[in-house]
Short mmCIF file of C-alpha atoms in Angstrom, two decimals:
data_model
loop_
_atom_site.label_atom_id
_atom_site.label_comp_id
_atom_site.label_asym_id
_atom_site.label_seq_id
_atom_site.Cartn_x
_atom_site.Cartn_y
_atom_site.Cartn_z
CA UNK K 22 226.03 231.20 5.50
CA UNK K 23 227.65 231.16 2.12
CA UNK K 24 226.89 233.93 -0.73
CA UNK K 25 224.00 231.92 -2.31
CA UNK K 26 221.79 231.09 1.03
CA UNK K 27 222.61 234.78 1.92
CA UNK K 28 220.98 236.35 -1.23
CA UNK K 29 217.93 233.52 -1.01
CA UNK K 30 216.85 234.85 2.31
CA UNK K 31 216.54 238.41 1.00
CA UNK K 32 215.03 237.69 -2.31
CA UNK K 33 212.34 235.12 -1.01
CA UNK K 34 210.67 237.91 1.46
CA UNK K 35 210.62 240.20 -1.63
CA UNK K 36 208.93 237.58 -3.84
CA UNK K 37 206.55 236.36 -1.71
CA UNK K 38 205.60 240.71 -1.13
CA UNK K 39 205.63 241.02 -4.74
CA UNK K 40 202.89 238.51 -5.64
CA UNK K 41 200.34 239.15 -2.69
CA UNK K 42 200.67 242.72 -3.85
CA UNK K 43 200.08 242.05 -7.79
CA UNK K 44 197.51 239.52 -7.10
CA UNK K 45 195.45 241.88 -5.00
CA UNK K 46 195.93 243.99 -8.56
CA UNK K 47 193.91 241.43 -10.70
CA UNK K 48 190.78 242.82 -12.65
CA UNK K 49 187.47 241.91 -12.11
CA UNK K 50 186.59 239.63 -15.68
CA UNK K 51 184.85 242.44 -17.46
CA UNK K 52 181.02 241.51 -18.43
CA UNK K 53 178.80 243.34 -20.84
CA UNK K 54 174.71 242.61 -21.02
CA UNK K 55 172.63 244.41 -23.69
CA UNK K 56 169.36 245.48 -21.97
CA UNK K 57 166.68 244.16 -23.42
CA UNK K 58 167.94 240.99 -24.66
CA UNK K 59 165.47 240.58 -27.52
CA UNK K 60 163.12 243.27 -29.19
CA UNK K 61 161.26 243.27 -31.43
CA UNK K 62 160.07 246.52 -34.61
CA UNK K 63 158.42 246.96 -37.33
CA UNK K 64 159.94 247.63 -40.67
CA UNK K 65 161.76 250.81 -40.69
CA UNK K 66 160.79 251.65 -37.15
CA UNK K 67 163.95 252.54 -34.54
CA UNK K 68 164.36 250.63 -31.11
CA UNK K 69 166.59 252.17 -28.33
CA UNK K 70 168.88 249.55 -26.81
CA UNK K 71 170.85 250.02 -23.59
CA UNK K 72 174.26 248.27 -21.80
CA UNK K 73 175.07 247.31 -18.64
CA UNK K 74 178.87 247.08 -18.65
CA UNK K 75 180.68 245.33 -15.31
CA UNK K 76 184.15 244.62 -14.03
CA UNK K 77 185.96 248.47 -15.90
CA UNK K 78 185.69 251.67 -15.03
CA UNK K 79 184.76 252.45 -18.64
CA UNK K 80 181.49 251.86 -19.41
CA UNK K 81 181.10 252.39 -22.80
CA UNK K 82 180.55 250.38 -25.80
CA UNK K 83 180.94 250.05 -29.46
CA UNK K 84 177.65 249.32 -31.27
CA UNK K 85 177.66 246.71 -34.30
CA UNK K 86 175.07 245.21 -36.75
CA UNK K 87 177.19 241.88 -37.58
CA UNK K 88 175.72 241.05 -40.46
CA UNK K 89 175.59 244.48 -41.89
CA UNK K 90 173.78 247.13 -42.76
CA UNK K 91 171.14 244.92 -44.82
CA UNK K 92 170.16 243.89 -41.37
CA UNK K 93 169.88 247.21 -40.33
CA UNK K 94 171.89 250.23 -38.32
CA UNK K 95 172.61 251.45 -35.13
CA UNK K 96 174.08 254.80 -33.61
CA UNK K 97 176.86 255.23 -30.99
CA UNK K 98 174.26 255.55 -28.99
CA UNK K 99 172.40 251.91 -29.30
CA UNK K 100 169.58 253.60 -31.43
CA UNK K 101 169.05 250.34 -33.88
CA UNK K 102 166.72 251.53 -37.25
CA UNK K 103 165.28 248.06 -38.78
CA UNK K 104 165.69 247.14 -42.12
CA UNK K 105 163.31 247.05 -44.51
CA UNK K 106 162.94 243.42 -45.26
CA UNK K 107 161.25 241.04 -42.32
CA UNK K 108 163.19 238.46 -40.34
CA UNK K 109 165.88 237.76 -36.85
CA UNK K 110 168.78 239.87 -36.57
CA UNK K 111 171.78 240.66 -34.20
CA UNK K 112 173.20 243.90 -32.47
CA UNK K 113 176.34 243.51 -31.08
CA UNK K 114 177.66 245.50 -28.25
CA UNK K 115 181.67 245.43 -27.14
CA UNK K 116 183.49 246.69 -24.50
CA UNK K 117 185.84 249.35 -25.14
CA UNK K 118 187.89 249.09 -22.21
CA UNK K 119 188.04 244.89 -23.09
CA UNK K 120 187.53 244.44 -26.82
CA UNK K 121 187.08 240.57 -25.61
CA UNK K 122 184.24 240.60 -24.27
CA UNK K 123 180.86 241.44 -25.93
CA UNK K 124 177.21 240.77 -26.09
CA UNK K 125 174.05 240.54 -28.63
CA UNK K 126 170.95 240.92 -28.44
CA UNK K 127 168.20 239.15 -31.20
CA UNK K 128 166.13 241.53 -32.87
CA UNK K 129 162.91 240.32 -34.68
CA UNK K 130 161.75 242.90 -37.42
CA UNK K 131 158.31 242.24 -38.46
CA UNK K 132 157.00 243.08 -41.96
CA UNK K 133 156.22 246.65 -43.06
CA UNK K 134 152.82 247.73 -41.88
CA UNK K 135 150.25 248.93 -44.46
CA UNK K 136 147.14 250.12 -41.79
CA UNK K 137 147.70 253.91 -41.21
CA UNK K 138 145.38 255.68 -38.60
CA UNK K 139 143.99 258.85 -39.02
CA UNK K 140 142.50 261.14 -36.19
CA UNK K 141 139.99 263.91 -37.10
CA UNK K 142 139.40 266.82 -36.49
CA UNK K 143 142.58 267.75 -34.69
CA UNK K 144 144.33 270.17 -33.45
CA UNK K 145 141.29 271.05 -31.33
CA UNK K 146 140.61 273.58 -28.51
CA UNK K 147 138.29 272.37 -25.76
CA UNK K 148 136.82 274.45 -22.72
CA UNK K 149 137.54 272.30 -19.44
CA UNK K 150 134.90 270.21 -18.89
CA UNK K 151 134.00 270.85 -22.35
CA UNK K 152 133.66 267.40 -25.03
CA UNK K 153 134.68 266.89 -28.45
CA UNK K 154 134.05 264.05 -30.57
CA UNK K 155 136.79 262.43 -32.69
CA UNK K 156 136.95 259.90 -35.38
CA UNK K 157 139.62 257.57 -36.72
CA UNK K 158 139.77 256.56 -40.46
CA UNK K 159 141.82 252.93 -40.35
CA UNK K 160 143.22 252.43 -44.25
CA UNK K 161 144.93 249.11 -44.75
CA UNK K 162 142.58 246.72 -43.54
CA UNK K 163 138.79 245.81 -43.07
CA UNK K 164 138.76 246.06 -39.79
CA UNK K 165 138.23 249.48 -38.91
CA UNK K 166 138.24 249.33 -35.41
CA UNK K 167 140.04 251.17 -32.87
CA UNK K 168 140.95 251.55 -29.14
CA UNK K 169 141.45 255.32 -27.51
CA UNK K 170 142.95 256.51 -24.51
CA UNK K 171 144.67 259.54 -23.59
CA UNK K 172 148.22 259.91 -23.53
CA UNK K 173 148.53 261.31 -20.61
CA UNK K 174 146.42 259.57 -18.50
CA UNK K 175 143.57 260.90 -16.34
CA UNK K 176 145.34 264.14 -15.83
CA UNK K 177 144.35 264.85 -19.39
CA UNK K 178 140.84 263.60 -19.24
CA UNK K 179 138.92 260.38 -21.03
CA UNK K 180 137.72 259.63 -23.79
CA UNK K 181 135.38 256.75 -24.76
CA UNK K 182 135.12 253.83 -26.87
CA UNK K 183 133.24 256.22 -29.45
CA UNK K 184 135.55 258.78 -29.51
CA UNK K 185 133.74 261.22 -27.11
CA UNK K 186 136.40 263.18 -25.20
CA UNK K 187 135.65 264.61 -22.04
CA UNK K 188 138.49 267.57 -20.79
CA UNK K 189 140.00 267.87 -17.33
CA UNK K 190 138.91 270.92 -15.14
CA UNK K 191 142.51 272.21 -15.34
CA UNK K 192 144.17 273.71 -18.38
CA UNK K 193 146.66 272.26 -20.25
CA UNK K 194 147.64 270.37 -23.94
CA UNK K 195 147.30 266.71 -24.20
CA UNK K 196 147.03 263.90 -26.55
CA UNK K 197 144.31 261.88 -27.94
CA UNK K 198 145.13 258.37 -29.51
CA UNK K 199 143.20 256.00 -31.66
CA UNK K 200 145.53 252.75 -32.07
CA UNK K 201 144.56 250.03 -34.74
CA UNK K 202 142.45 247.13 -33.06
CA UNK K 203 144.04 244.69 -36.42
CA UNK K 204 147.77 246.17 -36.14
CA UNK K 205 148.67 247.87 -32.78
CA UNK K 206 151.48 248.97 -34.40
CA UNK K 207 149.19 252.06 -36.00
CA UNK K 208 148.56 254.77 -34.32
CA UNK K 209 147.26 258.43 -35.11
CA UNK K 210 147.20 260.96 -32.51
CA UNK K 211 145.60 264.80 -32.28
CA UNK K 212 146.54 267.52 -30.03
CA UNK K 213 143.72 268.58 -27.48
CA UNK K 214 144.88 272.07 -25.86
CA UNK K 215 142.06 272.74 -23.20
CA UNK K 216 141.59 276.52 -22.24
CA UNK K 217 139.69 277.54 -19.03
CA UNK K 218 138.13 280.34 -21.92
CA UNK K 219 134.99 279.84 -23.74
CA UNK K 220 135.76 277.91 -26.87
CA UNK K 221 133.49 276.07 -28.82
CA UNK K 222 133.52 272.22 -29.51
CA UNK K 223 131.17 269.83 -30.96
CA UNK K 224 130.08 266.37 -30.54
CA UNK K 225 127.87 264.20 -32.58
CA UNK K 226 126.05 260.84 -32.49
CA UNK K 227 126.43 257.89 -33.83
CA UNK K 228 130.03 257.37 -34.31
CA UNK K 229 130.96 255.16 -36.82
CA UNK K 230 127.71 253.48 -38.27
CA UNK K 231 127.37 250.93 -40.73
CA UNK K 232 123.99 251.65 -42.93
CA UNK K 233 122.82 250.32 -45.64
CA UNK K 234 122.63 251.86 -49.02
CA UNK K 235 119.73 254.36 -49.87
CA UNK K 236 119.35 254.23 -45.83
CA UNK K 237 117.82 257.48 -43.96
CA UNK K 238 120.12 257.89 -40.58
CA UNK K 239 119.33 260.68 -38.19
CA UNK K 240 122.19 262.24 -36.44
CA UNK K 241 122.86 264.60 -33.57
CA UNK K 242 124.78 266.92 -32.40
CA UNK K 243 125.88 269.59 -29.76
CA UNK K 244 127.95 272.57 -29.61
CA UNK K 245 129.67 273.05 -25.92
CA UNK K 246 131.14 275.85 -24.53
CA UNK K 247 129.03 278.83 -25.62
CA UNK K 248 126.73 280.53 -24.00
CA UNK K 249 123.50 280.27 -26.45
CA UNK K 250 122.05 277.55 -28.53
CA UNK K 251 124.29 277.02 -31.48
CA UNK K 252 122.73 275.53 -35.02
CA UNK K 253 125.04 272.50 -36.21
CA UNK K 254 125.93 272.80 -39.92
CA UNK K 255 126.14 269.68 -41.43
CA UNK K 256 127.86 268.29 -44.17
CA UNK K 257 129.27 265.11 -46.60
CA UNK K 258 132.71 265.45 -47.49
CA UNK K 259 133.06 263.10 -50.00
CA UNK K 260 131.31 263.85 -53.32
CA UNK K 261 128.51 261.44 -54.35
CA UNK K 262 128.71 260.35 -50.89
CA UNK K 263 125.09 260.95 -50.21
CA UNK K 264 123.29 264.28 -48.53
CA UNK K 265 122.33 265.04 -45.03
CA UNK K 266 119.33 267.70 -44.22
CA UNK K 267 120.48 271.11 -41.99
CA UNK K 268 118.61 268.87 -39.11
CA UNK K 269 121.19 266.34 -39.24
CA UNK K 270 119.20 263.74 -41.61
CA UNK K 271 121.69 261.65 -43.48
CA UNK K 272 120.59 260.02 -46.83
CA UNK K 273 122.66 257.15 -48.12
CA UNK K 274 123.83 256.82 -51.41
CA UNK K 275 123.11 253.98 -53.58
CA UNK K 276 126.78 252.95 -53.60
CA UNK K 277 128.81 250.81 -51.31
CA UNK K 278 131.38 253.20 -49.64
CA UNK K 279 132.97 255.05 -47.25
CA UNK K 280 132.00 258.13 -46.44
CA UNK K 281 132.69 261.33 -43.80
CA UNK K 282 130.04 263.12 -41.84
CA UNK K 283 130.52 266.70 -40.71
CA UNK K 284 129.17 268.41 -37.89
CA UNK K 285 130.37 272.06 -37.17
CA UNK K 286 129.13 275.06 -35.17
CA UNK K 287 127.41 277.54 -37.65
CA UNK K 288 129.33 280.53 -38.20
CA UNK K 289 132.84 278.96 -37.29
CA UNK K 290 133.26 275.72 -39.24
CA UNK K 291 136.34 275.36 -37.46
CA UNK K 292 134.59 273.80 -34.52
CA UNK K 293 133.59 270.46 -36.13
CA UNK K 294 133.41 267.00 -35.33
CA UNK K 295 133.57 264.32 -37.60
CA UNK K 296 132.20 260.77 -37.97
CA UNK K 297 132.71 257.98 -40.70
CA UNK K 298 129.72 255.93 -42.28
CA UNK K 299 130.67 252.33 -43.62
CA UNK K 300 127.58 252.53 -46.86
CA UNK K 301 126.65 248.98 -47.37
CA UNK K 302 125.02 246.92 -50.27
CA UNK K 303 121.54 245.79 -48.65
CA UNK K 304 120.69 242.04 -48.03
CA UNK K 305 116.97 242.09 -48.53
CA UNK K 306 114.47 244.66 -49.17
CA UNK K 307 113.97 247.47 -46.43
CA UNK K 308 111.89 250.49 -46.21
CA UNK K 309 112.50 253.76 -44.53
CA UNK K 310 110.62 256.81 -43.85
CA UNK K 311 111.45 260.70 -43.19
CA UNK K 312 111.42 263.24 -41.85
CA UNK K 313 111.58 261.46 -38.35
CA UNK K 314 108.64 262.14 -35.66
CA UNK K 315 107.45 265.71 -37.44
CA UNK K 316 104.89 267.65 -35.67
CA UNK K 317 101.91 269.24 -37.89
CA UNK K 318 99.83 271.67 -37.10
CA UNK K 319 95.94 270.99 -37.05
CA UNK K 320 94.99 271.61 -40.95
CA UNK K 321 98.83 271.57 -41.92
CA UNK K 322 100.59 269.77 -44.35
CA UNK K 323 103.67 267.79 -44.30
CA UNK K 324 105.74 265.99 -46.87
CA UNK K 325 107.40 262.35 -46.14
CA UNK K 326 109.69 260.96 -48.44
CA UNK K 327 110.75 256.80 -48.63
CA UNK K 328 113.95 254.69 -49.60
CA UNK K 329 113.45 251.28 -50.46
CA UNK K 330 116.56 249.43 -50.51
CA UNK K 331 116.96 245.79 -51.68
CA UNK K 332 114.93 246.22 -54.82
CA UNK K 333 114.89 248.44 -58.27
CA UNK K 334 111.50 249.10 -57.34
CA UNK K 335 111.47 252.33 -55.33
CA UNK K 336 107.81 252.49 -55.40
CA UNK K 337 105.66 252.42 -51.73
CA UNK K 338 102.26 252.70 -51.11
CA UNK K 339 101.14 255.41 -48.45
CA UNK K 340 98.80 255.16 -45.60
CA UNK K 341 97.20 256.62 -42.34
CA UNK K 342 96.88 253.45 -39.50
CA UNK K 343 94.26 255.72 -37.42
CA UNK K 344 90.93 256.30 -38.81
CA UNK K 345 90.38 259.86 -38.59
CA UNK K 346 94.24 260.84 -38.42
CA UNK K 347 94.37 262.64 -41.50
CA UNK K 348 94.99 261.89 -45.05
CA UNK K 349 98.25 261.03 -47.24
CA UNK K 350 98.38 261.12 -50.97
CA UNK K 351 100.45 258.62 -53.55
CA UNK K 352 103.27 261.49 -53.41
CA UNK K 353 103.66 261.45 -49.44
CA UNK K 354 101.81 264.76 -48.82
CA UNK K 355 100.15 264.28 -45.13
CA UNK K 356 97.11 266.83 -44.39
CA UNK K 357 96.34 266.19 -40.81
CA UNK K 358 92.94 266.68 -39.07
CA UNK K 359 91.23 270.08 -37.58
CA UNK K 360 91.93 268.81 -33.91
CA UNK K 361 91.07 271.01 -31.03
CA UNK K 362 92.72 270.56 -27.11
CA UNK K 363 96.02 269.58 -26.80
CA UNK K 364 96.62 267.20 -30.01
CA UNK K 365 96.88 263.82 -30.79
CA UNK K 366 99.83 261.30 -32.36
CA UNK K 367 99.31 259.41 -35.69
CA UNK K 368 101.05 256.93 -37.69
CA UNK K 369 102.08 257.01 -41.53
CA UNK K 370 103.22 253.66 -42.91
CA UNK K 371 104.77 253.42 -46.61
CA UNK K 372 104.65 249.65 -47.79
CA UNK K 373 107.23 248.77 -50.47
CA UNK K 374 104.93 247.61 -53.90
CA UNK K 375 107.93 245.01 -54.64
CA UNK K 376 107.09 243.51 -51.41
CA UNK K 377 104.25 244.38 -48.81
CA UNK K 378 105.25 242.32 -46.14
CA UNK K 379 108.20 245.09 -46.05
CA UNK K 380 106.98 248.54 -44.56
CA UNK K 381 108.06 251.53 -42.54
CA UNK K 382 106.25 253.55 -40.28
CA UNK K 383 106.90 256.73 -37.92
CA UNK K 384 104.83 258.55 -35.84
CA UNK K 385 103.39 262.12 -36.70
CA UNK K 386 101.91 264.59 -33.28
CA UNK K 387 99.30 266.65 -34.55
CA UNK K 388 99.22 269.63 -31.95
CA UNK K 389 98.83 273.85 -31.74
CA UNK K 390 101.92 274.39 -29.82
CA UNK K 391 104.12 273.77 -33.20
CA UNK K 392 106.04 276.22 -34.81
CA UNK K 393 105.43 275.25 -38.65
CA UNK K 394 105.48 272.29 -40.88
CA UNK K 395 106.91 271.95 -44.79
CA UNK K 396 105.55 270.49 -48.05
CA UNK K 397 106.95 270.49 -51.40
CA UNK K 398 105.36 269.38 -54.58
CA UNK K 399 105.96 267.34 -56.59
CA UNK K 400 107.66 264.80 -53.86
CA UNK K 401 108.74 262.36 -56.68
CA UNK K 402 109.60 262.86 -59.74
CA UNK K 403 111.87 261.21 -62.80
CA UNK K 404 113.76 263.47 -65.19
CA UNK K 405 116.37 263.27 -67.57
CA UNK K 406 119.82 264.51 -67.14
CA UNK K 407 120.29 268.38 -67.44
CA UNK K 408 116.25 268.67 -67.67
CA UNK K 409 114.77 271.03 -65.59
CA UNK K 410 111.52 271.59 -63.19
CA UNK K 411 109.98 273.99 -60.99
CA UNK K 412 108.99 272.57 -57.02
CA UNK K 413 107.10 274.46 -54.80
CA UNK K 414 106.66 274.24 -50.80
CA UNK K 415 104.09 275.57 -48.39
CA UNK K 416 104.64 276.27 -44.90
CA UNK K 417 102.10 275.29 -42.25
CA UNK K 418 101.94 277.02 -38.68
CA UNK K 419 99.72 277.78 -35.83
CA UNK K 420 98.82 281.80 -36.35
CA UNK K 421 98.26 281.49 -32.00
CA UNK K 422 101.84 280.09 -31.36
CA UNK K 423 104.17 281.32 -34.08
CA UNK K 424 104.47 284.93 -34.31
CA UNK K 425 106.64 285.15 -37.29
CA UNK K 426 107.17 283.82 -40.72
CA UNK K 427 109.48 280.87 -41.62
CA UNK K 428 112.06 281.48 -44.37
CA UNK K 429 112.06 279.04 -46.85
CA UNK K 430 115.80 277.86 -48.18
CA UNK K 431 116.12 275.51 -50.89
CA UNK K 432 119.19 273.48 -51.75
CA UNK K 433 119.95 270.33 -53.37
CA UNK K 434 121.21 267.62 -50.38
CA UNK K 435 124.24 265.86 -53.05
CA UNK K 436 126.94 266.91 -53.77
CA UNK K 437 126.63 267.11 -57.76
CA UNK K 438 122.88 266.46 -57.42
CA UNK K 439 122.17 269.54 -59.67
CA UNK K 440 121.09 273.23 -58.83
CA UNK K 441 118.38 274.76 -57.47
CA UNK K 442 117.76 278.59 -57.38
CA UNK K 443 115.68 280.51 -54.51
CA UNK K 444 112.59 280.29 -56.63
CA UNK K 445 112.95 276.39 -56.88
CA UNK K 446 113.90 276.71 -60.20
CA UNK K 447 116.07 273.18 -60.28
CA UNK K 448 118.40 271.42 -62.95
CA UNK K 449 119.18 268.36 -62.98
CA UNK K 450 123.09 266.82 -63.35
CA UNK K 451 124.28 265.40 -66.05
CA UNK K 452 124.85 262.09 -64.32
CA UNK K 453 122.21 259.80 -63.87
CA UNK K 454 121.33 258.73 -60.03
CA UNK K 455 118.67 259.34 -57.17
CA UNK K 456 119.13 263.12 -55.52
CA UNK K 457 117.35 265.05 -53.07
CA UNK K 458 115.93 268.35 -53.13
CA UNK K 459 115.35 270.13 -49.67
CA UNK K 460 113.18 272.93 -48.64
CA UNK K 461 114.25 274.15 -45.29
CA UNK K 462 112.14 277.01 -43.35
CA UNK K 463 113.87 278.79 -40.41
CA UNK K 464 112.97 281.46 -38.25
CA UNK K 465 115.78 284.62 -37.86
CA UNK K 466 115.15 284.68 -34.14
CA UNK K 467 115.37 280.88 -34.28
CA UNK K 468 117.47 279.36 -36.56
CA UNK K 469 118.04 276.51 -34.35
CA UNK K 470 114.35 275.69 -34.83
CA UNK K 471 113.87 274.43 -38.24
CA UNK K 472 111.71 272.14 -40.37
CA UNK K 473 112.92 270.50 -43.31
CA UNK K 474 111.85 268.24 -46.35
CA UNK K 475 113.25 267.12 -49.53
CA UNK K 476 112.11 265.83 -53.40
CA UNK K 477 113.34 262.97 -54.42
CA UNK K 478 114.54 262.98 -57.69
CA UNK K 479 115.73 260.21 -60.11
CA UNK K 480 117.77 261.42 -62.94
CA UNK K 481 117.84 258.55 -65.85
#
């Protein structure tokens, strides 16, 4: 064997070692995927992408916005904040331990949202078991509807489709969410922190009503988690957004709008519910009647009051359907009949004058077992702004079944509607408009049991 084959029999072993051992060294091609692979934001909003990185040991990536920072930004950490102007964009994600290979991921930012959701009341303390009513004012569009839920599921309790929120029987803070029906996108949330002490919290009924202007609407409402009855105190929040009675009798104003209803436990205002009214212009002529199913005393005396919407005219013509159920005069002053035994019901009916095919009646129980009844004079009247007038009211009660003597508040229902002192000295406002004068008798041992009726006055 000469030199050359001698020194190609020890090298070939060696090469043919060598490249089994560096090819069994070869990397895995390196493969990056940006989880999800399209997303899409709103406006402004952030959007968390993640990477799945194969074929290195080093997982990590280097985040990018290609086209710059005009279509947006994104942290180290694949946090991506949308730009402010709509359209498709890019994120880029590259592999650190193989700047060759990369991947993007198509981003679709809509345009900025203008609907904003707003919970009320909130934060809130309910007892378990306890309710509480929420509301959601929806700004931005017409369509003011919303869906709820709870955050966190059952475990926090449920809530309805009028905003009625039921607690868990165990303790514990939770979330309530209303989320725009026109623009998922809006949400508005309040903190519910139920207590296994006795806390108060309201509800109220309807939720969310559309009326129509000059409209009488009865609401309700209940205080939970106390141990006693508990008056509601009810309020408008909005100024010339109509007036509501201390029995929860809402008067509409004249004016399209929208307008917030408060119910709160008397004494701690803090415990309220809340409730939005959509006031709406009227498409025909409609009458309505109140107070709403009164009880009078045999001999007694009670004032009704009507709204006629539709029409300048606010005139109505009064009447009594039942022969022998009493008597009603031009101004809405019922005197029911001396009845003996156990009572009997009536009906008044007020029929508009601009149209007497359009009418409104409720039904009035004469009977002994009522407390008291209320009627102010004059019921009507017109005066001019800053003028003033004197109104008086008489209580009516059964002397067998009562036991104690009303006390007779008066207020004026609107906001702005003028004053009125304890005398029933009133004054009007300087602005012209329809108000309402109330004169509300209450018992001290009672003063959950109430009667109440109001003046209507037109200020021109």
């Amino acid at each position: 064997m000469n030199p050359g084959q001698a020194l190609r029999s020890l090298l070939v072993p060696w090469l043919l070692v060598t490249a089994v051992v560096v090819g069994g060294c070869t990397d895995e091609e390196v493969q990056v995927s940006i989880l999800p692979a399209s997303a899409t934001v709103s406006a402004g909003d952030s959007f968390l992408f993640t990477t799945e990185v194969k074929g290195a040991d080093d997982p990590s990536v280097t985040w990018s916005v290609p086209a710059g920072d005009a279509a947006g930004t994104i942290t180290d950490a694949g946090l991506y904040t949308a730009p402010m102007t709509a359209g498709t964009y890019e994120v880029k994600a590259t592999s650190v331990a193989d700047p060759t290979r990369s991947a993007t991921a198509t981003v679709t930012v809509l345009p900025p949202t203008s609907v904003a959701v707003t919970v009320t009341p909130g934060p809130v303390s309910v007892r378990r078991d306890g309710r509480q009513t929420f509301s959601a004012t929806v700004t931005g569009t017409e369509d003011r509807r919303v869906t709820w839920r709870v955050q966190e599921g059952a475990a926090g309790g449920t809530i309805n489709s009028d905003g009625t929120y039921s607690a868990p029987a165990s303790a514990g803070t939770f979330h309530v969410e209303a989320t725009s029906v026109a623009d998922p996108r809006a949400k508005g949330s309040v903190t519910v922190t139920v207590t296994t002490t006795g806390v108060a919290s309201v509800t109220l009924a309807p939720i969310n009503p559309t009326v129509v202007s000059g409209q009488f609407l009865p609401f309700s409402g209940v205080v939970y988690g106390v141990q006693y009855t508990t008056p509601i105190q009810w309020s408008v929040v909005e100024p010339q957004g109509g007036g509501i009675t201390s029995g929860g009798l809402y008067l509409a104003p004249l004016r399209e709008g929208l307008f917030h209803i408060t119910a709160a436990a008397r004494g701690d205002t803090g415990k309220r519910a809340q409730t939005l009214v959509d006031v709406q212009q009227p498409t025909g002529i409609s009458v309505w009647i109140a107070p709403r199913s009164p009880s009078v005393p045999p001999g007694g005396q009670q004032s009704f009051t009507a709204s006629v919407s539709g029409t300048p005219n606010q005139g109505v013509t009064w009447s009594v359907r039942e022969t022998g159920g009493g008597t009603i005069t031009d101004g809405g002053i019922y005197t029911a009949p001396q009845l003996t035994g156990t009572g009997a019901s009536y009906t008044i009916v007020a029929t508009s004058t601009a149209d007497p095919t359009k009418r409104a009646e409720i039904a009035v129980q004469v009977t002994s077992q009522l407390a008291f009844s209320v009627a102010i004079n004059p019921s009507t009247i017109t005066l001019r702004p800053g003028a003033s007038t004197v109104f008086s009211a008489s209580v009516s009660a059964d002397a067998g079944n009562v036991g104690y003597t009303p006390t007779l508040i008066w207020r004026v229902l609107e906001s702005g509607g003028g004053t009125i002192n304890a005398s029933g000295n009133y004054t009007a406002p300087s602005t012209p408009g329809i108000y309402h004068v109330a004169a509300e008798a209450s018992t001290a041992s009672q003063p959950s049991k109430l009667n109440d009726t109001f003046a209507t006055v037109k200020v021109e």
